[in-house]
Amino acid sequence: METKRIASFLKFAIILLLLAVPVFADEISFPQKLEWKSNANALEYKVEVQNIATGKTQVLTTDKTSTEISLMPGKYRYRISAYDFLGKEASVSSWTNFEVFKANKPKIKDVEPSVKVQKETGSVGIDVNISDINKDTKFELVNESLEGAISIEEKSLMGTSSSETEKITHLDFKNVPPGKWRLRVTNASGLSSLSEVIEIEGEKKYSEEEVEKIKKEAEDAVRSEMQAQVEEYKKNAEAEKLAAEKAKAEEEKRLAEEERLRIEEEKRRAEEDERLAKELLERQKREAKEAEKKAKKEWKAAHPYKWKNVIVEGGLAYSMNILGDTIKDYYEEKNVIALNARVKFLPVKIQNEQIGAEIGFLRQEFKKDNSYLTAKLESNIIDAKIVCQHRVMENVFVAGKLGGGVDMVTKSIDYSASAPNRLPPDKKNYFYPATVAGASVFFTPWKFVVAEIGADFTYVLAGSSPLGFVSPYACIGFRF
């Protein structure tokens, strides 16, 4: 494991917060997340987080550069392993220790409801009973009528633990004006609580600047009241004028609306007459169409379609060369997708049996292509078979087939310019007899539509190297 190598590209940022709340309180969860920088060659990462006290290890895998975790308070250590696209461990970091602390919502159990400001210092001392805090907790006095808050700078002696489980019994604030205040306690985790109202009693001492400010505010208030009365008079006069204009406009609007409604009523009546005329015409057309449709239906019932027992199908086959070495020795693939077509004529019906003939066509092509030559073998098999179908359920048949045909084979070879002793292109045609046997399942999902799946075995008498093919196929077509 190369710990130095992993250190060059992994940088970890851990956010580990866990909430522990009092009994009967609702639980609140903080996200816990491990993040690291990506490695260009890494496809996947393995994250191992181990509880140092118990030795229990939690293993996570991810293709991202971060993962969510959920840990209880305690001491842990972690390391990250990177895996390449072959699934091999490329590198692993060294173990790194960390600690998860408890995060609580401050619990204000008791606060002194009424205190007095000390005249000499202007400070206020408040007896409290507050738990679930720590050395980084913030204490503030807040007043809804004032902006900002008064914060405490010196706290009573408190433990140094980062877990929010400490307590405090007394707080001192400086320069607090008399009034109704609340104590806001905020932990470093962001959770906070607000106390009931604390009545702080005492006399407010005003400076000369504050006295002048109060006088000026009183004068401004009188001036503002007089200005407001003038503005109110102007506003009322303007409102009366606007009301008169509005009444006139509304009357004109009412008359215009009455005229508009009269015109719309005349238009509606004309449209209604036109609609009724169109409905009458549409009803007459619909009745004529229904009568024509009924006549056609009656004619079809009197002259039912006479099936000609002819079926035309087309589809694909997967041709597999299972006999003979010619295909295997000279061409790249011995199994190919082939085109398949067939025409059936089943004139004889005996109870659940249908007997007739089928003409089939199978086109398959085998290739070989390299830097010296391109070779191709095209096989076109045309056969004629006797078919016997047996009905196994409504519109479903199983069939057996037996017959023979001819395989028209075209062999061609073309040499590339880089071939040593290059020869001219060669192309030859051959005709070989063939025998065919097969079985299939035939069904008609709709009236004129048919589908068939099955397999044929074709034995080609190709000179001294006979060939055998098994060709599973699927076709769809029509019957007439």
Tab-separated table of C-alpha atoms in Angstrom:
chain	number	residue	atom	x	y	z
A	1	MET	CA	0.000	0.000	0.000
A	2	GLU	CA	1.504	3.341	-0.965
A	3	THR	CA	0.363	5.811	1.733
A	4	LYS	CA	2.605	8.581	0.379
A	5	ARG	CA	1.087	8.243	-3.064
A	6	ILE	CA	-2.486	8.436	-1.783
A	7	ALA	CA	-1.616	11.507	0.293
A	8	SER	CA	-0.694	13.364	-2.910
A	9	PHE	CA	-4.233	13.326	-4.258
A	10	LEU	CA	-6.599	12.722	-1.295
A	11	LYS	CA	-7.576	15.622	0.893
A	12	PHE	CA	-10.251	14.939	3.477
A	13	ALA	CA	-12.852	17.298	4.858
A	14	ILE	CA	-15.030	15.777	7.576
A	15	ILE	CA	-18.285	17.160	8.881
A	16	LEU	CA	-19.267	15.140	11.937
A	17	LEU	CA	-22.146	16.439	14.064
A	18	LEU	CA	-24.404	14.251	16.187
A	19	LEU	CA	-27.413	15.509	18.151
A	20	ALA	CA	-28.170	14.130	21.609
A	21	VAL	CA	-31.452	15.540	23.007
A	22	PRO	CA	-33.185	15.129	26.411
A	23	VAL	CA	-35.623	12.325	27.131
A	24	PHE	CA	-39.046	12.799	25.531
A	25	ALA	CA	-37.648	15.406	23.067
A	26	ASP	CA	-37.785	14.982	19.291
A	27	GLU	CA	-34.543	13.806	17.728
A	28	ILE	CA	-32.803	16.136	15.246
A	29	SER	CA	-30.172	14.831	12.806
A	30	PHE	CA	-27.104	16.598	11.412
A	31	PRO	CA	-25.466	15.478	8.144
A	32	GLN	CA	-22.197	13.552	8.578
A	33	LYS	CA	-20.062	13.510	5.480
A	34	LEU	CA	-16.586	12.471	4.307
A	35	GLU	CA	-15.168	14.261	1.247
A	36	TRP	CA	-11.897	13.885	-0.689
A	37	LYS	CA	-10.303	14.967	-3.951
A	38	SER	CA	-10.712	12.651	-6.928
A	39	ASN	CA	-7.993	10.495	-8.486
A	40	ALA	CA	-7.970	10.466	-12.307
A	41	ASN	CA	-7.144	6.729	-12.339
A	42	ALA	CA	-9.656	5.678	-9.674
A	43	LEU	CA	-12.906	3.999	-10.707
A	44	GLU	CA	-14.138	3.299	-7.154
A	45	TYR	CA	-13.208	4.177	-3.553
A	46	LYS	CA	-13.464	2.111	-0.343
A	47	VAL	CA	-13.995	4.047	2.900
A	48	GLU	CA	-13.132	2.364	6.237
A	49	VAL	CA	-14.319	4.041	9.475
A	50	GLN	CA	-13.231	2.280	12.716
A	51	ASN	CA	-14.453	2.858	16.278
A	52	ILE	CA	-11.220	2.991	18.303
A	53	ALA	CA	-12.906	1.862	21.532
A	54	THR	CA	-14.741	-1.187	20.134
A	55	GLY	CA	-12.610	-1.947	17.058
A	56	LYS	CA	-15.789	-2.232	14.958
A	57	THR	CA	-15.173	-1.146	11.351
A	58	GLN	CA	-17.762	0.221	8.928
A	59	VAL	CA	-16.894	-0.240	5.210
A	60	LEU	CA	-18.508	1.823	2.441
A	61	THR	CA	-17.884	1.819	-1.335
A	62	THR	CA	-18.703	4.608	-3.793
A	63	ASP	CA	-17.702	5.923	-7.222
A	64	LYS	CA	-18.044	9.511	-5.973
A	65	THR	CA	-15.631	11.654	-3.934
A	66	SER	CA	-17.888	11.842	-0.898
A	67	THR	CA	-20.087	9.566	1.221
A	68	GLU	CA	-22.688	9.958	3.967
A	69	ILE	CA	-22.029	8.360	7.390
A	70	SER	CA	-23.928	8.115	10.686
A	71	LEU	CA	-21.811	7.839	13.848
A	72	MET	CA	-22.459	7.941	17.577
A	73	PRO	CA	-20.253	10.145	19.809
A	74	GLY	CA	-16.791	8.695	20.334
A	75	LYS	CA	-13.270	8.428	18.962
A	76	TYR	CA	-12.754	7.040	15.457
A	77	ARG	CA	-10.201	6.751	12.686
A	78	TYR	CA	-10.597	6.448	8.898
A	79	ARG	CA	-8.699	5.649	5.707
A	80	ILE	CA	-9.541	5.703	1.973
A	81	SER	CA	-8.550	3.064	-0.645
A	82	ALA	CA	-8.648	3.795	-4.411
A	83	TYR	CA	-9.404	1.028	-6.967
A	84	ASP	CA	-8.621	1.238	-10.712
A	85	PHE	CA	-10.829	0.119	-13.615
A	86	LEU	CA	-9.527	-3.466	-13.277
A	87	GLY	CA	-10.832	-3.617	-9.702
A	88	LYS	CA	-7.323	-3.651	-8.211
A	89	GLU	CA	-6.398	-1.621	-5.150
A	90	ALA	CA	-4.189	1.166	-6.543
A	91	SER	CA	-3.341	2.937	-3.275
A	92	VAL	CA	-4.539	3.489	0.300
A	93	SER	CA	-4.175	6.364	2.771
A	94	SER	CA	-2.849	6.060	6.322
A	95	TRP	CA	-5.264	5.968	9.286
A	96	THR	CA	-6.409	9.410	10.507
A	97	ASN	CA	-7.981	9.889	13.971
A	98	PHE	CA	-11.003	12.097	14.690
A	99	GLU	CA	-13.643	12.472	17.416
A	100	VAL	CA	-17.453	12.872	17.244
A	101	PHE	CA	-18.907	15.100	20.002
A	102	LYS	CA	-22.463	15.431	21.250
A	103	ALA	CA	-24.508	18.416	20.002
A	104	ASN	CA	-27.487	19.449	22.189
A	105	LYS	CA	-30.145	22.113	22.218
A	106	PRO	CA	-29.542	24.300	25.302
A	107	LYS	CA	-31.989	23.507	28.141
A	108	ILE	CA	-33.052	26.599	30.115
A	109	LYS	CA	-34.448	25.054	33.283
A	110	ASP	CA	-34.733	28.222	35.397
A	111	VAL	CA	-34.032	31.971	34.998
A	112	GLU	CA	-34.403	34.702	37.669
A	113	PRO	CA	-37.600	36.535	36.512
A	114	SER	CA	-36.803	39.986	37.995
A	115	VAL	CA	-33.437	41.697	38.638
A	116	LYS	CA	-32.194	45.241	39.284
A	117	VAL	CA	-29.479	47.228	37.564
A	118	GLN	CA	-26.572	48.134	39.859
A	119	LYS	CA	-26.363	51.979	39.982
A	120	GLU	CA	-22.602	52.109	40.429
A	121	THR	CA	-21.619	49.778	37.553
A	122	GLY	CA	-24.753	49.552	35.407
A	123	SER	CA	-24.346	45.774	35.339
A	124	VAL	CA	-26.914	43.023	35.911
A	125	GLY	CA	-26.345	39.641	37.572
A	126	ILE	CA	-28.845	36.878	36.738
A	127	ASP	CA	-29.118	33.521	38.515
A	128	VAL	CA	-29.854	30.763	36.021
A	129	ASN	CA	-29.978	26.979	35.699
A	130	ILE	CA	-28.900	26.121	32.131
A	131	SER	CA	-27.574	22.753	30.929
A	132	ASP	CA	-26.494	21.075	27.670
A	133	ILE	CA	-23.923	23.807	26.807
A	134	ASN	CA	-20.145	24.103	26.505
A	135	LYS	CA	-17.302	26.646	26.599
A	136	ASP	CA	-18.239	28.020	23.123
A	137	THR	CA	-21.913	28.700	23.970
A	138	LYS	CA	-23.114	32.291	23.327
A	139	PHE	CA	-25.350	34.122	25.902
A	140	GLU	CA	-27.318	37.246	24.832
A	141	LEU	CA	-30.011	39.531	26.264
A	142	VAL	CA	-32.466	40.523	23.514
A	143	ASN	CA	-35.246	43.145	23.484
A	144	GLU	CA	-37.864	43.361	20.700
A	145	SER	CA	-37.893	47.191	20.796
A	146	LEU	CA	-34.105	47.470	20.417
A	147	GLU	CA	-31.864	46.538	17.547
A	148	GLY	CA	-29.033	44.076	18.228
A	149	ALA	CA	-28.338	42.268	21.490
A	150	ILE	CA	-26.237	42.529	24.629
A	151	SER	CA	-23.697	39.708	24.785
A	152	ILE	CA	-21.816	38.392	27.787
A	153	GLU	CA	-18.012	38.373	27.632
A	154	GLU	CA	-17.031	36.695	30.918
A	155	LYS	CA	-18.689	33.397	31.926
A	156	SER	CA	-18.592	31.463	35.159
A	157	LEU	CA	-16.021	28.676	35.325
A	158	MET	CA	-17.106	25.886	32.978
A	159	GLY	CA	-15.545	22.636	31.722
A	160	THR	CA	-13.423	22.590	28.568
A	161	SER	CA	-15.192	19.682	26.829
A	162	SER	CA	-16.395	20.251	23.267
A	163	SER	CA	-19.481	18.094	23.955
A	164	GLU	CA	-22.484	20.268	24.732
A	165	THR	CA	-23.144	18.689	28.147
A	166	GLU	CA	-21.917	21.364	30.607
A	167	LYS	CA	-24.023	23.536	33.015
A	168	ILE	CA	-23.965	27.181	34.254
A	169	THR	CA	-25.731	28.874	37.232
A	170	HIS	CA	-24.926	32.615	36.987
A	171	LEU	CA	-24.452	35.231	34.241
A	172	ASP	CA	-23.322	38.906	34.443
A	173	PHE	CA	-24.175	41.517	31.778
A	174	LYS	CA	-22.898	45.130	31.498
A	175	ASN	CA	-24.693	48.356	30.467
A	176	VAL	CA	-28.203	46.896	30.348
A	177	PRO	CA	-31.093	49.459	30.103
A	178	PRO	CA	-34.216	48.746	32.196
A	179	GLY	CA	-37.031	46.926	30.403
A	180	LYS	CA	-38.356	43.524	29.457
A	181	TRP	CA	-35.639	41.211	28.125
A	182	ARG	CA	-35.222	37.577	27.124
A	183	LEU	CA	-32.117	35.420	27.466
A	184	ARG	CA	-31.047	33.731	24.207
A	185	VAL	CA	-28.611	30.806	24.519
A	186	THR	CA	-26.938	29.541	21.306
A	187	ASN	CA	-24.621	26.523	21.098
A	188	ALA	CA	-21.742	26.246	18.625
A	189	SER	CA	-23.766	23.602	16.767
A	190	GLY	CA	-26.309	26.339	15.875
A	191	LEU	CA	-29.095	25.081	18.172
A	192	SER	CA	-30.545	27.758	20.458
A	193	SER	CA	-33.208	28.350	23.149
A	194	LEU	CA	-35.056	31.495	24.339
A	195	SER	CA	-36.080	32.111	27.969
A	196	GLU	CA	-39.240	33.610	29.427
A	197	VAL	CA	-39.340	37.424	29.944
A	198	ILE	CA	-36.873	38.866	32.484
A	199	GLU	CA	-37.963	42.178	34.094
A	200	ILE	CA	-34.861	44.375	34.562
A	201	GLU	CA	-35.613	47.292	36.902
A	202	GLY	CA	-33.722	50.585	37.359
A	203	GLU	CA	-33.609	54.248	36.339
A	204	LYS	CA	-32.617	55.354	32.894
A	205	LYS	CA	-30.065	58.191	33.061
A	206	TYR	CA	-30.149	60.593	30.124
A	207	SER	CA	-27.190	62.607	28.897
A	208	GLU	CA	-27.447	66.203	27.555
A	209	GLU	CA	-27.311	64.859	24.019
A	210	GLU	CA	-30.196	62.469	24.750
A	211	VAL	CA	-32.302	65.328	26.266
A	212	GLU	CA	-31.778	67.486	23.142
A	213	LYS	CA	-32.661	64.496	21.004
A	214	ILE	CA	-35.940	63.967	22.933
A	215	LYS	CA	-36.921	67.695	22.515
A	216	LYS	CA	-36.172	67.576	18.801
A	217	GLU	CA	-38.200	64.392	18.422
A	218	ALA	CA	-41.185	66.062	20.148
A	219	GLU	CA	-40.973	69.129	17.839
A	220	ASP	CA	-40.689	66.865	14.808
A	221	ALA	CA	-43.744	64.930	15.988
A	222	VAL	CA	-45.900	68.147	16.188
A	223	ARG	CA	-44.639	69.290	12.789
A	224	SER	CA	-45.364	65.905	11.291
A	225	GLU	CA	-48.908	65.875	12.720
A	226	MET	CA	-49.721	69.292	11.170
A	227	GLN	CA	-48.273	68.205	7.849
A	228	ALA	CA	-50.334	65.010	8.034
A	229	GLN	CA	-53.560	67.056	8.568
A	230	VAL	CA	-52.830	69.173	5.485
A	231	GLU	CA	-52.076	66.073	3.451
A	232	GLU	CA	-55.293	64.447	4.721
A	233	TYR	CA	-57.371	67.466	3.550
A	234	LYS	CA	-55.742	67.381	0.113
A	235	LYS	CA	-56.237	63.653	-0.031
A	236	ASN	CA	-59.980	63.945	0.822
A	237	ALA	CA	-60.536	66.649	-1.808
A	238	GLU	CA	-58.769	64.602	-4.436
A	239	ALA	CA	-60.753	61.523	-3.396
A	240	GLU	CA	-64.092	63.366	-3.840
A	241	LYS	CA	-63.033	64.523	-7.302
A	242	LEU	CA	-61.952	61.054	-8.254
A	243	ALA	CA	-65.196	59.592	-6.888
A	244	ALA	CA	-67.288	61.909	-9.092
A	245	GLU	CA	-65.207	61.063	-12.153
A	246	LYS	CA	-65.420	57.392	-11.307
A	247	ALA	CA	-69.243	57.533	-10.977
A	248	LYS	CA	-69.508	59.201	-14.370
A	249	ALA	CA	-67.182	56.682	-15.950
A	250	GLU	CA	-69.085	53.781	-14.384
A	251	GLU	CA	-72.389	55.093	-15.770
A	252	GLU	CA	-70.886	55.361	-19.245
A	253	LYS	CA	-69.453	51.903	-18.821
A	254	ARG	CA	-72.862	50.544	-17.737
A	255	LEU	CA	-74.558	51.960	-20.863
A	256	ALA	CA	-71.783	50.597	-23.076
A	257	GLU	CA	-72.108	47.210	-21.370
A	258	GLU	CA	-75.868	47.139	-22.007
A	259	GLU	CA	-75.247	47.871	-25.707
A	260	ARG	CA	-72.581	45.187	-25.834
A	261	LEU	CA	-74.922	42.641	-24.244
A	262	ARG	CA	-77.668	43.493	-26.764
A	263	ILE	CA	-75.293	42.974	-29.680
A	264	GLU	CA	-73.972	39.736	-28.155
A	265	GLU	CA	-77.518	38.440	-27.667
A	266	GLU	CA	-78.319	39.046	-31.336
A	267	LYS	CA	-75.068	37.345	-32.308
A	268	ARG	CA	-75.802	34.428	-29.978
A	269	ARG	CA	-79.242	33.903	-31.534
A	270	ALA	CA	-77.735	33.939	-35.026
A	271	GLU	CA	-75.031	31.458	-33.963
A	272	GLU	CA	-77.656	29.247	-32.299
A	273	ASP	CA	-79.701	29.154	-35.525
A	274	GLU	CA	-76.554	28.316	-37.486
A	275	ARG	CA	-75.625	25.628	-34.926
A	276	LEU	CA	-79.052	23.989	-35.163
A	277	ALA	CA	-78.819	23.980	-38.958
A	278	LYS	CA	-75.372	22.374	-38.789
A	279	GLU	CA	-76.581	19.781	-36.273
A	280	LEU	CA	-79.469	18.871	-38.571
A	281	LEU	CA	-77.073	18.476	-41.513
A	282	GLU	CA	-74.597	16.454	-39.421
A	283	ARG	CA	-77.381	14.211	-38.128
A	284	GLN	CA	-78.581	13.564	-41.679
A	285	LYS	CA	-75.007	12.749	-42.771
A	286	ARG	CA	-74.496	10.511	-39.733
A	287	GLU	CA	-77.752	8.657	-40.373
A	288	ALA	CA	-76.805	8.182	-44.027
A	289	LYS	CA	-73.338	6.919	-43.021
A	290	GLU	CA	-74.824	4.526	-40.441
A	291	ALA	CA	-77.297	3.236	-43.032
A	292	GLU	CA	-74.433	2.658	-45.493
A	293	LYS	CA	-72.376	0.932	-42.779
A	294	LYS	CA	-75.352	-1.265	-41.865
A	295	ALA	CA	-75.872	-2.202	-45.504
A	296	LYS	CA	-72.178	-3.160	-45.851
A	297	LYS	CA	-72.378	-5.226	-42.654
A	298	GLU	CA	-75.491	-7.044	-43.903
A	299	TRP	CA	-73.785	-7.683	-47.259
A	300	LYS	CA	-70.686	-9.093	-45.496
A	301	ALA	CA	-72.916	-11.305	-43.355
A	302	ALA	CA	-74.638	-12.588	-46.505
A	303	HIS	CA	-71.321	-12.927	-48.362
A	304	PRO	CA	-68.718	-14.071	-45.762
A	305	TYR	CA	-65.027	-14.076	-46.644
A	306	LYS	CA	-63.858	-17.362	-48.051
A	307	TRP	CA	-60.404	-18.213	-46.822
A	308	LYS	CA	-58.024	-19.290	-49.596
A	309	ASN	CA	-55.730	-21.003	-47.077
A	310	VAL	CA	-52.683	-19.128	-48.374
A	311	ILE	CA	-50.169	-17.772	-45.811
A	312	VAL	CA	-47.233	-15.451	-46.574
A	313	GLU	CA	-44.569	-14.877	-43.893
A	314	GLY	CA	-41.222	-13.143	-43.486
A	315	GLY	CA	-38.689	-12.835	-40.656
A	316	LEU	CA	-35.220	-13.677	-39.406
A	317	ALA	CA	-33.401	-16.903	-38.572
A	318	TYR	CA	-30.235	-17.668	-36.631
A	319	SER	CA	-28.384	-20.132	-38.843
A	320	MET	CA	-25.925	-22.421	-37.004
A	321	ASN	CA	-23.493	-24.632	-38.948
A	322	ILE	CA	-23.343	-27.882	-36.950
A	323	LEU	CA	-22.047	-30.325	-39.654
A	324	GLY	CA	-19.033	-29.988	-41.949
A	325	ASP	CA	-15.768	-28.100	-41.492
A	326	THR	CA	-15.841	-25.863	-44.579
A	327	ILE	CA	-17.517	-22.913	-42.871
A	328	LYS	CA	-15.484	-23.242	-39.669
A	329	ASP	CA	-12.125	-23.590	-41.469
A	330	TYR	CA	-12.443	-20.856	-44.078
A	331	TYR	CA	-14.735	-18.177	-42.624
A	332	GLU	CA	-14.766	-16.018	-39.488
A	333	GLU	CA	-18.152	-17.036	-38.083
A	334	LYS	CA	-20.097	-20.236	-38.496
A	335	ASN	CA	-23.323	-18.822	-36.951
A	336	VAL	CA	-25.034	-15.880	-38.688
A	337	ILE	CA	-28.328	-13.998	-38.831
A	338	ALA	CA	-30.206	-15.024	-41.997
A	339	LEU	CA	-33.215	-13.740	-43.915
A	340	ASN	CA	-36.176	-16.128	-43.905
A	341	ALA	CA	-39.378	-16.184	-45.995
A	342	ARG	CA	-42.015	-18.826	-46.600
A	343	VAL	CA	-45.363	-19.302	-48.389
A	344	LYS	CA	-47.884	-21.966	-47.251
A	345	PHE	CA	-50.900	-23.474	-48.967
A	346	LEU	CA	-53.071	-25.669	-46.693
A	347	PRO	CA	-56.095	-26.860	-48.683
A	348	VAL	CA	-56.845	-30.092	-46.772
A	349	LYS	CA	-58.693	-29.930	-43.426
A	350	ILE	CA	-59.513	-33.050	-41.443
A	351	GLN	CA	-61.017	-32.212	-38.034
A	352	ASN	CA	-58.073	-30.553	-36.141
A	353	GLU	CA	-55.530	-31.275	-38.888
A	354	GLN	CA	-54.479	-29.069	-41.816
A	355	ILE	CA	-52.297	-30.534	-44.555
A	356	GLY	CA	-50.559	-28.760	-47.412
A	357	ALA	CA	-47.270	-27.548	-48.817
A	358	GLU	CA	-44.736	-24.831	-47.989
A	359	ILE	CA	-42.095	-23.120	-50.103
A	360	GLY	CA	-39.265	-21.658	-48.028
A	361	PHE	CA	-36.299	-19.372	-48.676
A	362	LEU	CA	-33.235	-18.906	-46.432
A	363	ARG	CA	-30.438	-16.481	-47.311
A	364	GLN	CA	-27.248	-16.635	-45.241
A	365	GLU	CA	-23.850	-15.068	-45.798
A	366	PHE	CA	-20.417	-15.998	-44.380
A	367	LYS	CA	-17.368	-13.705	-44.642
A	368	LYS	CA	-13.655	-13.611	-44.049
A	369	ASP	CA	-11.783	-10.322	-44.186
A	370	ASN	CA	-8.082	-9.686	-43.490
A	371	SER	CA	-5.244	-7.574	-44.835
A	372	TYR	CA	-4.653	-9.905	-47.798
A	373	LEU	CA	-8.105	-10.880	-49.026
A	374	THR	CA	-11.870	-10.629	-48.696
A	375	ALA	CA	-13.779	-13.898	-49.068
A	376	LYS	CA	-17.548	-14.337	-49.119
A	377	LEU	CA	-19.896	-17.335	-49.318
A	378	GLU	CA	-23.551	-16.612	-50.114
A	379	SER	CA	-26.014	-19.468	-49.533
A	380	ASN	CA	-29.575	-19.188	-50.928
A	381	ILE	CA	-31.635	-22.246	-50.025
A	382	ILE	CA	-35.004	-22.734	-51.716
A	383	ASP	CA	-37.034	-25.697	-50.548
A	384	ALA	CA	-40.477	-27.289	-50.861
A	385	LYS	CA	-41.929	-29.176	-47.905
A	386	ILE	CA	-45.008	-31.130	-46.953
A	387	VAL	CA	-46.677	-29.522	-43.907
A	388	CYS	CA	-49.021	-31.049	-41.352
A	389	GLN	CA	-50.535	-28.763	-38.706
A	390	HIS	CA	-52.420	-29.896	-35.596
A	391	ARG	CA	-54.682	-27.518	-33.647
A	392	VAL	CA	-53.848	-27.555	-29.901
A	393	MET	CA	-56.118	-24.665	-28.895
A	394	GLU	CA	-58.095	-21.838	-30.466
A	395	ASN	CA	-55.888	-20.192	-33.156
A	396	VAL	CA	-52.758	-22.129	-32.052
A	397	PHE	CA	-51.194	-24.997	-34.081
A	398	VAL	CA	-48.073	-27.149	-33.924
A	399	ALA	CA	-46.596	-28.203	-37.259
A	400	GLY	CA	-44.184	-30.767	-38.658
A	401	LYS	CA	-42.423	-30.296	-42.027
A	402	LEU	CA	-40.374	-32.474	-44.393
A	403	GLY	CA	-39.043	-31.842	-47.892
A	404	GLY	CA	-36.131	-30.970	-50.099
A	405	GLY	CA	-34.679	-28.240	-52.235
A	406	VAL	CA	-31.586	-26.708	-53.709
A	407	ASP	CA	-28.793	-24.563	-52.203
A	408	MET	CA	-27.518	-21.946	-54.687
A	409	VAL	CA	-24.018	-21.084	-53.435
A	410	THR	CA	-21.864	-18.193	-54.659
A	411	LYS	CA	-18.205	-18.194	-53.591
A	412	SER	CA	-16.120	-15.090	-54.227
A	413	ILE	CA	-12.606	-13.994	-53.265
A	414	ASP	CA	-10.873	-10.670	-53.859
A	415	TYR	CA	-7.150	-10.180	-53.075
A	416	SER	CA	-5.872	-6.864	-51.704
A	417	ALA	CA	-3.017	-4.874	-53.248
A	418	SER	CA	-0.695	-5.870	-50.367
A	419	ALA	CA	-1.203	-9.633	-50.875
A	420	PRO	CA	1.961	-11.522	-52.016
A	421	ASN	CA	1.601	-13.176	-55.417
A	422	ARG	CA	-1.667	-11.338	-55.870
A	423	LEU	CA	-4.212	-13.269	-57.982
A	424	PRO	CA	-7.177	-11.890	-59.923
A	425	PRO	CA	-10.625	-11.893	-58.245
A	426	ASP	CA	-12.469	-15.222	-58.365
A	427	LYS	CA	-16.233	-15.812	-58.279
A	428	LYS	CA	-18.032	-19.145	-58.823
A	429	ASN	CA	-21.596	-20.413	-58.513
A	430	TYR	CA	-22.603	-23.907	-57.312
A	431	PHE	CA	-25.895	-25.759	-56.982
A	432	TYR	CA	-26.264	-28.481	-54.345
A	433	PRO	CA	-29.279	-30.636	-53.428
A	434	ALA	CA	-30.619	-30.307	-49.913
A	435	THR	CA	-33.099	-31.996	-47.589
A	436	VAL	CA	-35.089	-30.061	-44.980
A	437	ALA	CA	-37.033	-31.044	-41.846
A	438	GLY	CA	-38.567	-28.776	-39.229
A	439	ALA	CA	-41.099	-28.103	-36.481
A	440	SER	CA	-42.901	-24.921	-35.436
A	441	VAL	CA	-45.671	-23.297	-33.402
A	442	PHE	CA	-48.123	-21.325	-35.534
A	443	PHE	CA	-50.785	-18.933	-34.199
A	444	THR	CA	-53.125	-16.186	-35.445
A	445	PRO	CA	-53.315	-13.289	-32.940
A	446	TRP	CA	-55.653	-11.330	-35.245
A	447	LYS	CA	-57.959	-12.192	-38.104
A	448	PHE	CA	-55.542	-11.722	-41.021
A	449	VAL	CA	-52.234	-11.632	-39.046
A	450	VAL	CA	-50.184	-14.754	-38.320
A	451	ALA	CA	-46.988	-15.468	-36.419
A	452	GLU	CA	-44.737	-18.522	-36.381
A	453	ILE	CA	-41.688	-19.601	-34.394
A	454	GLY	CA	-39.778	-22.796	-35.042
A	455	ALA	CA	-36.560	-24.387	-36.248
A	456	ASP	CA	-35.450	-26.144	-39.483
A	457	PHE	CA	-32.609	-28.582	-40.069
A	458	THR	CA	-31.107	-28.362	-43.570
A	459	TYR	CA	-28.652	-30.958	-44.888
A	460	VAL	CA	-26.762	-29.772	-47.983
A	461	LEU	CA	-25.026	-32.390	-50.168
A	462	ALA	CA	-22.086	-30.099	-51.030
A	463	GLY	CA	-19.839	-32.571	-52.856
A	464	SER	CA	-17.314	-34.256	-50.610
A	465	SER	CA	-18.011	-31.823	-47.731
A	466	PRO	CA	-21.708	-31.973	-46.853
A	467	LEU	CA	-23.022	-29.230	-44.571
A	468	GLY	CA	-25.716	-29.177	-41.901
A	469	PHE	CA	-27.527	-26.123	-40.541
A	470	VAL	CA	-29.983	-25.705	-37.661
A	471	SER	CA	-31.985	-22.482	-38.130
A	472	PRO	CA	-34.313	-21.283	-35.334
A	473	TYR	CA	-36.584	-18.608	-36.834
A	474	ALA	CA	-39.366	-16.151	-36.025
A	475	CYS	CA	-41.754	-14.909	-38.736
A	476	ILE	CA	-44.823	-12.739	-39.002
A	477	GLY	CA	-47.156	-12.463	-41.950
A	478	PHE	CA	-50.688	-12.530	-43.340
A	479	ARG	CA	-53.227	-15.166	-44.328
A	480	PHE	CA	-55.720	-14.883	-47.168
